[in-house]
Structure formats: C-alpha cells, structure tokens
Amino acid sequence: MAEALRVGIAGLGTVGASVARVLGDKAAELTRQCGRDIVVSAVSARDPKRDRGVDLGSAEWFDDAVKMAEKADIDVFVELIGGDEGPALASVKAALGAGRHVVTANKALLAKHGVQLAEIAEKKGVLLNYEAAVAGGIPVIKTMREAMAGNSVTRVFGILNGTCNYILTRMEAEGISFDACLKDAQRLGYAEADPTFDIEGHDTAHKLSILTSLAFGTKIAANDIYMEGISNISQADIRAAGDLGYRIKLLGVAQRTESGIEQRVHPTMVPTASVIAQVHGVTNAVAIETDILGELLLSGPGAGGNATASAVIGDIADIAKSRPGFQHGPVFGRPAKELKPYKKAQMRSHAGGYFIRLTVHDRIGVFAAIAKRMADNDISLESIVQHASGPETDAQKTVILVTHETTEAAVRKAVDGITKDGHLTDKPQVIRIERAG
Ligand SMILES: NC(=O)c1ccc[n+]([C@@H]2O[C@H](COP(=O)([O-])OP(=O)(O)OC[C@H]3O[C@@H](n4cnc5c(N)ncnc54)[C@H](OP(=O)(O)O)[C@@H]3O)[C@@H](O)[C@H]2O)c1
C-alpha cells in the first residue's frame, strides 16, 4: 500500500474539529476508498487547552499555523481558520510556497486572493481544493470544474446563505417580521451576533464570485458585485409575492449578457412552482445553466460541522488518490494566468421583470399617474392592482405592479418620477423577478 497521506489541520473550530473527528471515525473506509491511510499528523489552533471533543492522537501541536504550514511533516495543509487576511492568508501562502497541497473552506480568502493563490499552486504543481467554500456540503465546485467539461455556462444562480433562507422561509410560513425571525435565528445559532455579513449579502457575494470565475473563466471580482440584503423585506412583500405566484429568495446570480457579465445578489421573486422555490430553511441550492446540459440544480446542506467536513474530506481524499508526478488540473478550471479580466455589465442595463410595491395617498388620479410614469418609460405592465393586503388606512392604499421584461434603468426612472410626483407615503419597494425552471 502507498505511504499514508499526512494531513495538518489549522483551525479546530466547528469545521476543523468535525474534519478531525470524521477522519478518525471513517479511517478504515477512507483507506479502502483511497488505497492509503489518511492520518492527522499536525494541528494548530489558538488555545491548546480547549477540549474539542475529538481525539487528536499523536498529532503534533503548533501554536503558529504559518510555522505548521512551513515546517510540519505533512503533505496536505488544511486551512479552517477563516478570514481573508492574517493567519489564514499567511499560512496558505506558506504551505503552497513549501510545495504542499492545500484544502480550504475559506470563501472570504478565495474571493479576495483566489487568483493569486491559484497561480502559486499551479506554479508549484500542487492542488488548492476548496469544495467547502461554496454551498458547504454541496459538491458544486467539482461539478462545475470537472463534470461539466465542454459545457458553456450561460447563468449560474443560487441560494448560498442558509441564514437568509431560514429567515425568509419562516417569515413566509409563520407570518412573522424580519426582526423577530432574525432574533430567533440568533437564539438557535443560525445567525451570528452581528448578522450584517450574512443578511446584507456579503457572504453570498463571496461565494458567487468564485462560481462566476468557474462559470465564465474570468478573474474573481468580488468587489464588483451588485448587492442588496434582505433586511427591508416585509410581510407585505411576502404576502404580495404569494398572491402573485412567487416566493422571495435571496439569490446570487451570475449571468452572461451582451454588455458583459452580471454579478448580483438581491432578494428575488422566483415562481412558487420552480424547483429553487422549494428550497427551504438553512438548505442551499445552486442552479447551473449551460448550452449542452440545460439546467442542473444541486441542493443540500450549505453549512454546519459535518456537512462542511464532508466536502473538506472529499478534497483530502482526492489528493490521497492523486498519482505522484501527475499534472493537476487548474484551480479555477482554466490556468490562473489565462483567467480573463472580468467585464462588468452595468446594473442599469439588467433586463427582467420587476415587482413594485407602492404605498400611496388615497387620492383620485394617483393610479393613472403611476400608469403614465410606467408608459412614459416604455414599461409594459403584466398587472397593476390596488392590493388588499398591505399597510392600508383610509388615507393610503397599496399599489402592486408587475412588469413584463424591462430594464433596471427604466424602472428606476419611473419610480423616481412617481416619488417626485408626491404620491408616495412610504419608501417604494422594488424586487427583481428571476426566471427559474
Ligand atoms: N461553520 C460552517 O458551517 C462553515 C461552512 C462553510 C465554510 N466555513 C468556513 O470554514 C472556516 C472555519 O469556520 P468555523 O466555523 O469552523 O470557524 P470557528 O468555529 O470560528 O473556528 C476557527 C478556528 O480557527 C482557530 N484559529 C483562530 N486563529 C488562529 C490562528 N492564528 N492560528 C491557528 N488557529 C486559529 C480557532 O482556534 P481556537 O479554537 O483555539 O479559538 C478555531 O479553532 C471559515 O473560513 C468558514 O468561512 C464554515
């Protein structure tokens, strides 16, 4: 049998401790699958005294993850510290520089430094595997990078943040407010004490930037993503969506258009009958549309110790199975040096249907004035109704509009016009409608 693969794990928190535990529990099965043993021979974390509920055997302890990456007797460095700078970046660079394979679950790191790290890995002839960085346990990276060779992707979109999907699911199922759902999510451990990163879309954007690069062969451009979170989604929106045959999801969408590549993260209305609308709670899903395959949808657990460990261990097993001297495939599906500059499509040119909810003064002529602003901007309406649900009083009414395909620029201009007309009693709500099968 080949020599054992020696693994060093940096970070023994939720994911790291699960990886160490599963590698121990499933050692015999992994040996059968990989044709060699996989042993944890080094570990690093901040607190050497903390009980992590896992037997780390005779693994050598390192206080310093960078030192472990450089000096430990390991073949694979597994980075599970987190963060886009500091010890995560320094240790991954050190490990690649020392010619060791790297496995990481760190989307923030890859969104910021992925291309640079891929260049180092490819130059050194080692693997940089990151299945767990996008949609946790769902094998989307492998699917896009390996199983879809020859396909040209036209659009990739998904529910990439379990916290947001949990909140939107409960808001719809129980009719409770965003704030109440968020508090509950925090109590149950589904949301961080500071939830901004999740609910304002940053976490989704990091993951989307990696999928975009894989889909279109472009350099990662996380800072170019248009982003809106879910904190201004109200019960009025959820109810109106339901009445119209839609469900609201926070989607990350990357799409090739005539003017460039759109990357956007925002609350989205998807048809209630679509497959992605059936993805509830903390579950994640990724839909990939290509010229040959059509649409593929993968769904499953997007976070949590065991689900994430499953993806990390899959990456380690791939390294265990790789043959010495074998030229590894490029990190983002194309050689890092050949990744094209990202050509950004402006959000104003986004084309699609729109849901617009307006709270207006209950006055004669308001309805007609709204319809005129739409017509003036060449927006064709699928429906315009004075909606029964919503924050109505004698003095105000809710008007719900659904447009046929139009542009973001036209919608913004029309809504600005309606606002200037002085008919609104509250901020207008605009939610994009996404085509989904
Ligand atoms: N949790 C999930 O469900 C999930 C899902 C997908 C991806 N991820 C990604 O996986 C990574 C780890 O997440 P996590 O949830 O496991 O985080 P976590 O529970 O906060 O664990 C972080 C670990 O890193 C260690 N650490 C911090 N600074 C260190 C340093 N300078 N040197 C060595 N170790 C250090 C900590 O040590 P101490 O324990 O001693 O404090 C801790 O063990 C992140 O990149 C995250 O985005 C997580």
Coordinates of C-alpha atoms and ligand atoms in Angstrom, one line a residue:
M1 CA 0.0 0.0 0.0
A2 CA 1.2 3.6 -0.7
E3 CA 2.5 5.6 2.2
A4 CA 0.0 7.4 4.4
L5 CA -1.1 10.9 3.4
R6 CA -0.1 13.2 6.3
V7 CA -2.6 16.0 7.0
G8 CA -2.1 19.1 9.1
I9 CA -5.3 20.9 10.2
A10 CA -5.1 24.6 11.1
G11 CA -8.2 25.7 12.9
L12 CA -10.1 23.3 15.2
G13 CA -13.5 25.1 15.5
T14 CA -16.8 24.0 14.1
V15 CA -15.4 22.6 10.8
G16 CA -11.9 21.7 11.9
A17 CA -13.0 19.6 14.9
S18 CA -15.6 17.8 12.6
V19 CA -12.9 17.1 10.0
A20 CA -10.6 15.6 12.6
R21 CA -13.4 13.6 14.1
V22 CA -14.7 12.1 10.8
L23 CA -11.1 11.3 9.6
G24 CA -10.8 9.3 12.8
D25 CA -14.2 7.6 12.7
K26 CA -14.1 6.8 9.0
A27 CA -10.3 5.9 8.8
A28 CA -10.8 2.3 7.6
E29 CA -13.4 3.3 5.0
L30 CA -11.2 6.1 3.7
T31 CA -8.2 3.8 3.4
R32 CA -10.3 1.4 1.3
Q33 CA -11.5 4.2 -0.9
C34 CA -8.2 6.0 -1.3
G35 CA -5.8 3.0 -1.3
R36 CA -3.7 4.5 1.5
D37 CA -4.2 5.7 5.1
I38 CA -5.0 9.4 5.8
V39 CA -3.5 10.5 9.2
V40 CA -3.8 13.8 11.0
S41 CA -0.2 14.4 11.9
A42 CA -0.2 18.1 12.9
V43 CA -2.8 20.5 14.2
S44 CA -2.9 24.2 15.1
A45 CA -5.4 26.5 16.9
R46 CA -5.2 29.4 19.3
D47 CA -6.0 27.6 22.6
P48 CA -4.0 24.3 23.2
K49 CA -6.0 23.6 26.4
R50 CA -9.5 23.7 24.9
D51 CA -11.4 20.4 24.9
R52 CA -12.6 20.0 21.3
G53 CA -14.3 16.7 21.9
V54 CA -12.1 14.9 19.5
D55 CA -9.1 12.5 19.9
L56 CA -6.2 14.2 18.1
G57 CA -4.0 11.1 18.8
S58 CA -0.3 11.9 18.5
A59 CA -0.7 14.9 16.1
E60 CA 2.0 17.5 16.7
W61 CA 0.6 20.8 18.1
F62 CA 1.6 24.1 16.6
D63 CA 0.7 27.5 18.2
D64 CA 1.6 29.1 14.9
A65 CA -0.3 28.0 11.8
V66 CA 2.3 29.5 9.5
K67 CA 5.1 27.5 11.2
M68 CA 3.0 24.4 10.8
A69 CA 2.5 25.1 7.1
E70 CA 6.2 25.6 6.6
K71 CA 7.8 23.0 8.9
A72 CA 5.4 20.2 9.9
D73 CA 5.8 16.8 8.5
I74 CA 2.7 17.0 6.3
D75 CA 1.6 16.5 2.7
V76 CA -1.6 18.5 2.9
F77 CA -2.3 21.7 4.8
V78 CA -6.0 22.2 5.7
E79 CA -6.9 25.8 6.4
L80 CA -10.0 26.1 8.6
I81 CA -9.2 29.3 10.5
G82 CA -11.2 31.8 8.4
G83 CA -10.7 35.4 7.5
D84 CA -9.4 37.0 4.3
E85 CA -6.0 38.2 5.7
G86 CA -3.9 37.3 8.8
P87 CA -3.1 33.8 9.7
A88 CA -5.3 32.2 7.0
L89 CA -3.7 34.0 4.1
A90 CA -0.2 33.8 5.6
S91 CA -0.4 30.1 6.3
V92 CA -2.0 29.1 2.9
K93 CA 0.7 31.1 1.1
A94 CA 3.4 29.4 3.2
A95 CA 2.0 25.9 2.6
L96 CA 1.8 26.4 -1.2
G97 CA 5.2 28.0 -1.2
A98 CA 6.6 25.0 0.6
G99 CA 5.0 22.8 -2.2
R100 CA 2.2 21.3 0.0
H101 CA -1.3 20.7 -1.2
V102 CA -3.9 23.0 0.4
V103 CA -7.5 22.4 1.2
T104 CA -9.6 25.3 2.5
A105 CA -13.3 26.1 3.3
N106 CA -12.5 29.8 3.3
K107 CA -14.6 31.7 0.8
A108 CA -13.6 35.2 2.0
L109 CA -9.9 34.3 1.4
L110 CA -10.6 33.0 -2.1
A111 CA -12.9 35.9 -3.0
K112 CA -10.0 38.2 -2.3
H113 CA -6.8 36.3 -3.1
G114 CA -8.0 33.2 -5.0
V115 CA -6.4 34.0 -8.3
Q116 CA -3.0 34.9 -6.7
L117 CA -3.1 31.7 -4.6
A118 CA -4.1 29.6 -7.7
E119 CA -1.1 31.0 -9.5
I120 CA 1.2 29.9 -6.7
A121 CA -0.4 26.4 -6.5
E122 CA -0.2 25.9 -10.3
K123 CA 3.4 27.1 -10.4
K124 CA 4.3 24.7 -7.6
G125 CA 2.3 21.8 -9.2
V126 CA 0.2 21.3 -6.1
L127 CA -3.6 21.2 -5.5
L128 CA -5.6 24.0 -4.0
N129 CA -9.0 22.4 -3.2
Y130 CA -11.9 24.5 -1.9
E131 CA -15.2 22.5 -2.3
A132 CA -16.4 23.5 1.1
A133 CA -16.0 27.3 0.4
V134 CA -19.2 27.4 -1.7
A135 CA -22.5 25.9 -0.5
G136 CA -20.9 23.8 2.2
G137 CA -21.6 20.2 1.6
I138 CA -22.9 20.5 -2.0
P139 CA -20.3 19.3 -4.5
V140 CA -20.7 22.3 -6.8
I141 CA -17.0 23.1 -7.4
K142 CA -16.3 19.6 -8.6
T143 CA -19.4 19.5 -10.7
M144 CA -18.5 22.8 -12.5
R145 CA -14.8 22.2 -12.7
E146 CA -14.8 18.5 -13.7
A147 CA -18.2 17.0 -14.5
M148 CA -19.2 19.8 -16.9
A149 CA -16.2 19.9 -19.2
G150 CA -17.2 21.2 -22.7
N151 CA -20.3 23.0 -21.4
S152 CA -20.6 26.8 -21.8
V153 CA -22.3 28.2 -18.8
T154 CA -24.9 30.9 -19.5
R155 CA -26.1 31.6 -16.0
V156 CA -25.4 30.3 -12.5
F157 CA -27.5 31.2 -9.5
G158 CA -28.3 30.0 -6.1
I159 CA -29.4 30.2 -2.5
L160 CA -26.0 30.4 -1.0
N161 CA -26.7 31.6 2.5
G162 CA -28.6 29.4 4.9
T163 CA -29.2 32.2 7.5
C164 CA -31.1 34.3 4.9
N165 CA -33.1 31.4 3.6
Y166 CA -34.0 30.3 7.1
I167 CA -35.3 33.8 7.8
L168 CA -37.3 34.2 4.6
T169 CA -38.8 30.7 5.0
R170 CA -40.0 31.4 8.5
M171 CA -41.3 34.8 7.6
E172 CA -43.5 33.2 4.9
A173 CA -44.5 30.1 6.9
E174 CA -45.4 31.9 10.1
G175 CA -46.2 35.5 9.1
I176 CA -43.7 37.0 11.4
S177 CA -41.5 40.0 10.9
F178 CA -37.9 40.1 9.7
D179 CA -36.7 41.3 13.1
A180 CA -38.5 38.5 15.0
C181 CA -37.1 35.9 12.7
L182 CA -33.6 37.2 13.0
K183 CA -33.7 37.2 16.8
D184 CA -34.9 33.6 16.7
A185 CA -32.2 32.6 14.2
Q186 CA -29.6 34.1 16.5
R187 CA -31.0 32.2 19.5
L188 CA -30.9 28.9 17.6
G189 CA -27.3 29.6 16.3
Y190 CA -28.3 30.0 12.7
A191 CA -27.2 33.7 12.7
E192 CA -24.2 35.4 14.1
A193 CA -24.5 38.0 16.9
D194 CA -23.5 40.5 14.2
P195 CA -25.6 39.2 11.3
T196 CA -24.7 42.0 8.8
F197 CA -22.3 39.9 6.8
D198 CA -25.0 37.3 6.1
I199 CA -28.2 39.3 5.8
E200 CA -26.7 42.2 3.7
G201 CA -25.5 39.7 1.1
H202 CA -21.7 39.8 1.6
D203 CA -21.3 36.0 2.3
T204 CA -23.4 35.2 -0.8
A205 CA -21.3 37.6 -2.8
H206 CA -18.1 35.9 -1.8
K207 CA -19.4 32.5 -2.9
L208 CA -20.9 33.9 -6.1
S209 CA -17.6 35.5 -7.1
I210 CA -16.0 32.0 -7.0
L211 CA -18.8 30.5 -9.1
T212 CA -18.6 33.3 -11.6
S213 CA -14.9 32.6 -12.2
L214 CA -15.6 28.9 -12.7
A215 CA -18.5 29.6 -14.9
F216 CA -17.0 32.2 -17.2
G217 CA -13.2 31.7 -16.9
T218 CA -12.8 35.2 -15.5
K219 CA -10.7 36.6 -12.7
I220 CA -12.5 36.7 -9.4
A221 CA -14.2 40.1 -9.0
A222 CA -16.0 40.1 -5.6
N223 CA -15.9 43.9 -5.2
D224 CA -17.8 44.3 -8.5
I225 CA -21.0 42.5 -7.3
Y226 CA -24.2 44.5 -7.0
M227 CA -25.6 43.7 -3.5
E228 CA -28.9 44.2 -1.7
G229 CA -29.7 42.3 1.5
I230 CA -33.0 41.0 2.9
S231 CA -33.4 43.4 5.9
N232 CA -36.0 45.5 4.1
I233 CA -38.2 42.6 3.1
S234 CA -41.6 43.0 4.9
Q235 CA -44.6 40.8 5.4
A236 CA -46.4 43.0 2.8
D237 CA -43.8 41.8 0.2
I238 CA -44.0 38.2 1.2
R239 CA -47.9 38.2 1.1
A240 CA -48.0 40.0 -2.3
A241 CA -45.4 37.6 -3.7
G242 CA -47.5 34.7 -2.6
D243 CA -50.7 36.2 -4.1
L244 CA -48.9 36.6 -7.5
G245 CA -47.5 33.1 -7.5
Y246 CA -43.9 33.9 -6.4
R247 CA -41.7 33.3 -3.4
I248 CA -38.9 35.6 -2.3
K249 CA -35.4 34.2 -2.0
L250 CA -32.0 35.9 -1.6
L251 CA -30.2 34.8 -4.8
G252 CA -26.7 35.2 -6.0
V253 CA -26.9 35.4 -9.8
A254 CA -24.1 35.5 -12.4
Q255 CA -25.1 35.8 -16.0
R256 CA -23.5 36.4 -19.3
T257 CA -25.2 39.2 -21.2
E258 CA -24.5 41.2 -24.3
S259 CA -22.9 44.0 -22.3
G260 CA -20.8 41.8 -20.1
I261 CA -21.2 39.6 -17.0
E262 CA -23.8 40.4 -14.4
Q263 CA -23.0 39.5 -10.8
R264 CA -25.8 40.4 -8.5
V265 CA -27.0 39.5 -5.0
H266 CA -30.5 40.6 -4.0
P267 CA -33.9 39.5 -2.9
T268 CA -35.6 37.9 -5.8
M269 CA -39.0 36.7 -6.7
V270 CA -39.0 33.2 -8.2
P271 CA -42.1 31.3 -9.4
T272 CA -43.6 29.3 -6.5
A273 CA -43.7 26.2 -8.7
S274 CA -40.0 26.4 -9.6
V275 CA -37.6 23.9 -8.1
I276 CA -35.5 26.5 -6.4
A277 CA -38.6 27.9 -4.6
Q278 CA -38.9 24.5 -2.9
V279 CA -35.5 25.0 -1.1
H280 CA -36.5 25.8 2.5
G281 CA -34.7 26.7 5.7
V282 CA -31.0 26.6 6.0
T283 CA -30.6 24.4 2.9
N284 CA -28.6 25.8 0.0
A285 CA -29.1 25.3 -3.8
V286 CA -27.1 26.1 -6.9
A287 CA -28.6 26.1 -10.4
I288 CA -26.3 26.0 -13.4
E289 CA -27.5 26.6 -17.0
T290 CA -25.4 25.5 -19.9
D291 CA -25.7 25.1 -23.6
I292 CA -25.3 21.3 -23.6
L293 CA -26.8 20.2 -20.3
G294 CA -29.6 22.6 -19.9
E295 CA -30.4 23.4 -16.2
L296 CA -28.9 21.4 -13.4
L297 CA -29.9 22.1 -9.8
L298 CA -28.0 20.9 -6.8
S299 CA -29.3 21.3 -3.3
G300 CA -28.3 20.2 0.2
P301 CA -26.8 21.3 3.5
G302 CA -24.8 24.5 3.0
A303 CA -23.2 24.8 6.4
G304 CA -22.6 23.0 9.7
G305 CA -19.7 21.0 11.0
N306 CA -20.4 17.6 9.5
A307 CA -21.8 18.8 6.1
T308 CA -18.8 21.1 5.6
A309 CA -16.4 18.4 6.8
S310 CA -17.9 16.1 4.1
A311 CA -16.7 18.5 1.4
V312 CA -13.3 19.1 3.1
I313 CA -12.7 15.3 3.4
G314 CA -13.7 14.8 -0.2
D315 CA -11.0 17.3 -1.2
I316 CA -8.4 15.5 1.0
A317 CA -9.4 12.1 -0.5
D318 CA -8.9 13.5 -4.0
I319 CA -5.3 14.4 -3.0
A320 CA -4.8 10.9 -1.4
K321 CA -5.9 9.3 -4.7
S322 CA -3.8 11.6 -7.0
R323 CA -0.7 10.0 -8.5
P324 CA 2.7 11.4 -7.7
G325 CA 4.1 13.4 -10.6
F326 CA 0.6 13.8 -12.2
Q327 CA -0.1 17.2 -13.5
H328 CA -3.1 18.5 -11.5
G329 CA -6.0 20.4 -13.2
P330 CA -6.1 24.2 -12.8
V331 CA -7.7 25.6 -9.6
F332 CA -10.5 27.6 -11.3
G333 CA -10.9 25.3 -14.3
R334 CA -8.5 27.3 -16.5
P335 CA -4.9 28.1 -15.8
A336 CA -4.9 31.0 -13.4
K337 CA -2.7 33.1 -15.7
E338 CA -5.3 32.7 -18.5
L339 CA -8.3 33.8 -16.5
K340 CA -9.8 36.7 -18.4
P341 CA -10.3 40.2 -16.9
Y342 CA -13.9 40.4 -15.7
K343 CA -16.1 42.6 -17.9
K344 CA -18.8 44.0 -15.8
A345 CA -22.4 44.5 -17.1
Q346 CA -23.9 47.7 -15.5
M347 CA -26.8 47.0 -13.3
R348 CA -28.8 49.7 -15.1
S349 CA -28.8 47.5 -18.2
H350 CA -30.2 44.5 -16.3
A351 CA -33.2 43.2 -18.2
G352 CA -36.0 41.3 -16.4
G353 CA -39.4 41.5 -14.8
Y354 CA -40.0 43.7 -11.7
F355 CA -42.3 43.7 -8.8
I356 CA -43.0 47.2 -7.5
R357 CA -45.0 47.9 -4.3
L358 CA -46.1 51.5 -3.7
T359 CA -47.8 52.9 -0.7
V360 CA -49.7 55.9 -1.9
H361 CA -52.1 58.6 -0.9
D362 CA -55.7 57.5 -1.4
R363 CA -56.5 60.3 -3.9
I364 CA -58.1 60.5 -7.3
G365 CA -55.6 60.4 -10.1
V366 CA -52.8 58.6 -8.3
F367 CA -53.4 55.3 -10.1
A368 CA -53.5 57.0 -13.5
A369 CA -50.3 59.0 -12.7
I370 CA -48.5 55.8 -11.8
A371 CA -49.6 54.1 -15.0
K372 CA -48.5 57.1 -17.0
R373 CA -45.0 57.1 -15.5
M374 CA -44.6 53.5 -16.5
A375 CA -45.8 54.1 -20.0
D376 CA -43.5 57.1 -20.3
N377 CA -40.6 54.8 -19.6
D378 CA -41.8 52.2 -22.1
I379 CA -42.5 49.7 -19.3
S380 CA -45.2 47.3 -20.2
L381 CA -47.2 46.0 -17.2
E382 CA -48.3 42.5 -16.6
S383 CA -50.6 43.7 -13.8
I384 CA -51.4 46.8 -11.7
V385 CA -53.6 46.3 -8.8
Q386 CA -54.7 48.1 -5.7
H387 CA -53.8 45.4 -3.3
A388 CA -56.0 44.3 -0.4
S389 CA -53.1 43.3 1.8
G390 CA -50.6 45.8 3.0
P391 CA -50.4 48.7 5.4
E392 CA -53.6 50.4 4.3
T393 CA -55.5 53.0 6.1
D394 CA -58.3 55.3 4.9
A395 CA -55.7 57.8 3.8
Q396 CA -53.4 55.4 2.0
K397 CA -53.5 52.4 -0.3
T398 CA -51.1 49.9 -1.7
V399 CA -50.5 49.6 -5.4
I400 CA -48.7 46.5 -6.7
L401 CA -47.2 46.5 -10.2
V402 CA -45.7 43.6 -12.0
T403 CA -43.8 44.5 -15.2
H404 CA -43.0 42.5 -18.3
E405 CA -39.3 42.4 -19.2
T406 CA -37.9 45.8 -19.0
T407 CA -34.6 47.4 -17.9
E408 CA -33.4 48.4 -14.4
A409 CA -32.8 51.9 -15.8
A410 CA -36.4 52.3 -16.9
V411 CA -37.7 51.0 -13.6
R412 CA -35.5 53.4 -11.6
K413 CA -36.6 56.3 -13.7
A414 CA -40.3 55.5 -13.4
V415 CA -40.1 55.0 -9.7
D416 CA -38.1 58.3 -9.2
G417 CA -40.8 60.0 -11.2
I418 CA -43.6 58.6 -9.1
T419 CA -41.7 59.6 -6.0
K420 CA -41.2 63.2 -7.3
D421 CA -44.9 63.3 -8.1
G422 CA -45.5 63.3 -4.4
H423 CA -48.0 60.4 -4.4
L424 CA -46.0 58.1 -2.1
T425 CA -46.5 57.9 1.7
D426 CA -43.6 55.3 2.2
K427 CA -40.4 54.2 0.5
P428 CA -41.2 52.3 -2.7
Q429 CA -40.2 48.6 -2.8
V430 CA -38.7 47.1 -5.9
I431 CA -37.9 43.4 -6.2
R432 CA -36.5 41.8 -9.3
I433 CA -38.2 38.7 -10.7
E434 CA -35.9 35.9 -11.8
R435 CA -36.7 33.3 -14.4
A436 CA -36.4 29.9 -12.8
G437 CA -37.4 26.4 -14.0
Ligands
LIG1 N1 -19.1 26.8 10.1 C1 -19.6 26.4 8.9 O1 -20.7 25.9 8.8 C2 -18.8 26.7 7.7 C3 -19.4 26.3 6.4 C4 -18.6 26.5 5.3 C5 -17.4 27.1 5.4 N2 -16.9 27.5 6.6 C6 -15.6 28.2 6.6 O2 -14.7 27.3 7.4 C7 -13.7 28.1 8.1 C8 -13.8 27.8 9.6 O3 -15.1 28.1 10.1 P1 -15.5 27.6 11.5 O4 -17.0 27.8 11.6 O5 -15.0 26.3 11.8 O6 -14.8 28.7 12.4 P2 -14.6 28.7 14.0 O7 -15.5 27.7 14.7 O8 -14.6 30.1 14.5 O9 -13.1 28.1 14.2 C9 -12.0 28.8 13.9 C10 -10.8 28.0 14.4 O10 -9.6 28.7 14.0 C11 -8.7 28.8 15.1 N3 -7.8 29.9 15.0 C12 -8.1 31.3 15.1 N4 -7.0 32.0 14.9 C13 -6.0 31.1 14.7 C14 -4.6 31.2 14.4 N5 -4.0 32.4 14.4 N6 -3.9 30.1 14.3 C15 -4.4 28.9 14.3 N7 -5.7 28.7 14.5 C16 -6.5 29.8 14.7 C17 -9.6 28.9 16.3 O11 -8.8 28.4 17.4 P3 -9.5 28.3 18.9 O12 -10.5 27.2 18.8 O13 -8.3 27.9 19.8 O14 -10.1 29.6 19.2 C18 -10.7 27.9 15.9 O15 -10.4 26.6 16.3 C19 -14.1 29.6 7.7 O16 -13.3 30.0 6.6 C20 -15.6 29.5 7.3 O17 -15.9 30.5 6.4 C21 -17.6 27.3 7.7

